Amino acid sequence: MSVPSNPADASPGWQVMPVRAARLAALEGAGGGLFVPGALLAGLSAWLGWPLLLAPLWLLLGAGVGAALAWRRVRRTRWRLDAQGLGLRRDLLWHLETRVPLSRVQHLDLRRGPLERRAGLATLIVHTAGTRMSAVVVSGLDDADAEYLRDTLAHQLDQDADAL
């Protein structure tokens, strides 16, 4: 399991995402920041008649902002597995805490894209009972953590099914 890089930064029992997950998210965020706001600003500067040299600057600025936001989002994400279920905290601008009780877990998936495989990361998808937000996606988990969560939650599901 991952250990918090700064123990004072995390509450007891909450695990941080690995730094390599933040690096991968920053790469993806740079791409989104490059093509969406950067391209819009570059087009706006061309429309306003500003020098064409500003267009690459806007693109770089958009990529930098996208990378920084994605890095911060992953570094401020925490997870915890306890007797009640899976907890997930996300904190960028708004604090979001998701709790999945063990009794609501239906099935589990692990997803590993090519970049995730290369970085030793995985995405855990917890399908829950209900219709609204019926799946909780935890991306950027260390491979070992993702398999631990999947196996532990699946084992709990098996025990609950046997009790019926």
PDB file of N, CA and C in Angstrom, residues 17-31 63 66-75 115-116 118-121 140:
ATOM      1  N   MET A  17      -2.408   9.004  -3.556  1.00  0.00           N
ATOM      2  CA  MET A  17      -2.113   8.444  -4.877  1.00  0.00           C
ATOM      3  C   MET A  17      -0.616   8.574  -5.133  1.00  0.00           C
ATOM      4  N   PRO A  18      -0.023   7.649  -5.894  1.00  0.00           N
ATOM      5  CA  PRO A  18       1.416   7.733  -6.174  1.00  0.00           C
ATOM      6  C   PRO A  18       1.755   8.957  -7.033  1.00  0.00           C
ATOM      7  N   VAL A  19       2.981   9.431  -6.897  1.00  0.00           N
ATOM      8  CA  VAL A  19       3.431  10.605  -7.643  1.00  0.00           C
ATOM      9  C   VAL A  19       3.377  10.341  -9.143  1.00  0.00           C
ATOM     10  N   ARG A  20       3.656   9.112  -9.557  1.00  0.00           N
ATOM     11  CA  ARG A  20       3.626   8.828 -11.003  1.00  0.00           C
ATOM     12  C   ARG A  20       2.217   8.964 -11.567  1.00  0.00           C
ATOM     13  N   ALA A  21       1.186   8.805 -10.735  1.00  0.00           N
ATOM     14  CA  ALA A  21      -0.188   9.041 -11.186  1.00  0.00           C
ATOM     15  C   ALA A  21      -0.392  10.526 -11.444  1.00  0.00           C
ATOM     16  N   ALA A  22       0.202  11.370 -10.609  1.00  0.00           N
ATOM     17  CA  ALA A  22       0.102  12.811 -10.810  1.00  0.00           C
ATOM     18  C   ALA A  22       0.842  13.225 -12.080  1.00  0.00           C
ATOM     19  N   ARG A  23       1.972  12.588 -12.336  1.00  0.00           N
ATOM     20  CA  ARG A  23       2.718  12.895 -13.571  1.00  0.00           C
ATOM     21  C   ARG A  23       1.897  12.549 -14.813  1.00  0.00           C
ATOM     22  N   LEU A  24       1.264  11.379 -14.779  1.00  0.00           N
ATOM     23  CA  LEU A  24       0.436  10.965 -15.912  1.00  0.00           C
ATOM     24  C   LEU A  24      -0.764  11.895 -16.069  1.00  0.00           C
ATOM     25  N   ALA A  25      -1.389  12.272 -14.979  1.00  0.00           N
ATOM     26  CA  ALA A  25      -2.522  13.195 -15.031  1.00  0.00           C
ATOM     27  C   ALA A  25      -2.083  14.561 -15.564  1.00  0.00           C
ATOM     28  N   ALA A  26      -0.888  15.011 -15.164  1.00  0.00           N
ATOM     29  CA  ALA A  26      -0.379  16.293 -15.649  1.00  0.00           C
ATOM     30  C   ALA A  26      -0.154  16.242 -17.153  1.00  0.00           C
ATOM     31  N   LEU A  27       0.331  15.121 -17.652  1.00  0.00           N
ATOM     32  CA  LEU A  27       0.520  14.963 -19.095  1.00  0.00           C
ATOM     33  C   LEU A  27      -0.819  15.036 -19.822  1.00  0.00           C
ATOM     34  N   GLU A  28      -1.830  14.346 -19.284  1.00  0.00           N
ATOM     35  CA  GLU A  28      -3.157  14.383 -19.886  1.00  0.00           C
ATOM     36  C   GLU A  28      -3.778  15.777 -19.754  1.00  0.00           C
ATOM     37  N   GLY A  29      -3.575  16.417 -18.592  1.00  0.00           N
ATOM     38  CA  GLY A  29      -4.102  17.762 -18.377  1.00  0.00           C
ATOM     39  C   GLY A  29      -3.456  18.790 -19.288  1.00  0.00           C
ATOM     40  N   ALA A  30      -2.171  18.602 -19.576  1.00  0.00           N
ATOM     41  CA  ALA A  30      -1.483  19.512 -20.491  1.00  0.00           C
ATOM     42  C   ALA A  30      -2.086  19.406 -21.882  1.00  0.00           C
ATOM     43  N   GLY A  31      -2.428  18.193 -22.287  1.00  0.00           N
ATOM     44  CA  GLY A  31      -3.058  18.015 -23.592  1.00  0.00           C
ATOM     45  C   GLY A  31      -4.414  18.693 -23.655  1.00  0.00           C
ATOM     46  N   ALA A  63      -1.488  24.798 -21.737  1.00  0.00           N
ATOM     47  CA  ALA A  63      -0.948  23.482 -21.380  1.00  0.00           C
ATOM     48  C   ALA A  63      -0.407  23.490 -19.956  1.00  0.00           C
ATOM     49  N   GLY A  66      -3.395  23.540 -17.490  1.00  0.00           N
ATOM     50  CA  GLY A  66      -4.036  22.222 -17.482  1.00  0.00           C
ATOM     51  C   GLY A  66      -3.210  21.190 -16.735  1.00  0.00           C
ATOM     52  N   ALA A  67      -1.898  21.208 -16.933  1.00  0.00           N
ATOM     53  CA  ALA A  67      -1.018  20.263 -16.243  1.00  0.00           C
ATOM     54  C   ALA A  67      -1.002  20.528 -14.738  1.00  0.00           C
ATOM     55  N   ALA A  68      -0.938  21.790 -14.355  1.00  0.00           N
ATOM     56  CA  ALA A  68      -0.888  22.134 -12.929  1.00  0.00           C
ATOM     57  C   ALA A  68      -2.177  21.727 -12.214  1.00  0.00           C
ATOM     58  N   LEU A  69      -3.319  21.981 -12.834  1.00  0.00           N
ATOM     59  CA  LEU A  69      -4.594  21.606 -12.211  1.00  0.00           C
ATOM     60  C   LEU A  69      -4.727  20.091 -12.086  1.00  0.00           C
ATOM     61  N   ALA A  70      -4.324  19.359 -13.122  1.00  0.00           N
ATOM     62  CA  ALA A  70      -4.420  17.895 -13.073  1.00  0.00           C
ATOM     63  C   ALA A  70      -3.462  17.330 -12.015  1.00  0.00           C
ATOM     64  N   TRP A  71      -2.271  17.866 -11.925  1.00  0.00           N
ATOM     65  CA  TRP A  71      -1.300  17.432 -10.909  1.00  0.00           C
ATOM     66  C   TRP A  71      -1.878  17.631  -9.511  1.00  0.00           C
ATOM     67  N   ARG A  72      -2.403  18.806  -9.271  1.00  0.00           N
ATOM     68  CA  ARG A  72      -2.943  19.135  -7.947  1.00  0.00           C
ATOM     69  C   ARG A  72      -4.156  18.256  -7.604  1.00  0.00           C
ATOM     70  N   ARG A  73      -5.007  17.993  -8.582  1.00  0.00           N
ATOM     71  CA  ARG A  73      -6.193  17.164  -8.344  1.00  0.00           C
ATOM     72  C   ARG A  73      -5.792  15.768  -7.880  1.00  0.00           C
ATOM     73  N   VAL A  74      -4.810  15.168  -8.528  1.00  0.00           N
ATOM     74  CA  VAL A  74      -4.389  13.810  -8.158  1.00  0.00           C
ATOM     75  C   VAL A  74      -3.652  13.812  -6.825  1.00  0.00           C
ATOM     76  N   ARG A  75      -2.810  14.802  -6.584  1.00  0.00           N
ATOM     77  CA  ARG A  75      -2.062  14.844  -5.326  1.00  0.00           C
ATOM     78  C   ARG A  75      -2.960  15.117  -4.125  1.00  0.00           C
ATOM     79  N   LEU A 115      -0.736   3.728 -21.150  1.00  0.00           N
ATOM     80  CA  LEU A 115       0.118   4.600 -20.340  1.00  0.00           C
ATOM     81  C   LEU A 115       0.070   4.198 -18.871  1.00  0.00           C
ATOM     82  N   GLU A 116      -1.105   3.760 -18.401  1.00  0.00           N
ATOM     83  CA  GLU A 116      -1.217   3.291 -17.019  1.00  0.00           C
ATOM     84  C   GLU A 116      -0.358   2.039 -16.809  1.00  0.00           C
ATOM     85  N   ARG A 118       2.306   1.137 -18.388  1.00  0.00           N
ATOM     86  CA  ARG A 118       3.725   1.518 -18.397  1.00  0.00           C
ATOM     87  C   ARG A 118       4.139   2.170 -17.078  1.00  0.00           C
ATOM     88  N   ALA A 119       3.213   2.908 -16.461  1.00  0.00           N
ATOM     89  CA  ALA A 119       3.518   3.591 -15.199  1.00  0.00           C
ATOM     90  C   ALA A 119       3.230   2.720 -13.979  1.00  0.00           C
ATOM     91  N   GLY A 120       2.696   1.510 -14.179  1.00  0.00           N
ATOM     92  CA  GLY A 120       2.377   0.635 -13.056  1.00  0.00           C
ATOM     93  C   GLY A 120       1.154   1.093 -12.291  1.00  0.00           C
ATOM     94  N   LEU A 121       0.182   1.659 -13.014  1.00  0.00           N
ATOM     95  CA  LEU A 121      -1.032   2.190 -12.413  1.00  0.00           C
ATOM     96  C   LEU A 121      -2.253   1.439 -12.923  1.00  0.00           C
ATOM     97  N   GLY A 140      -5.626   6.214 -11.156  1.00  0.00           N
ATOM     98  CA  GLY A 140      -4.315   6.577 -10.650  1.00  0.00           C
ATOM     99  C   GLY A 140      -3.847   5.748  -9.472  1.00  0.00           C
TER     100      GLY A 140
END
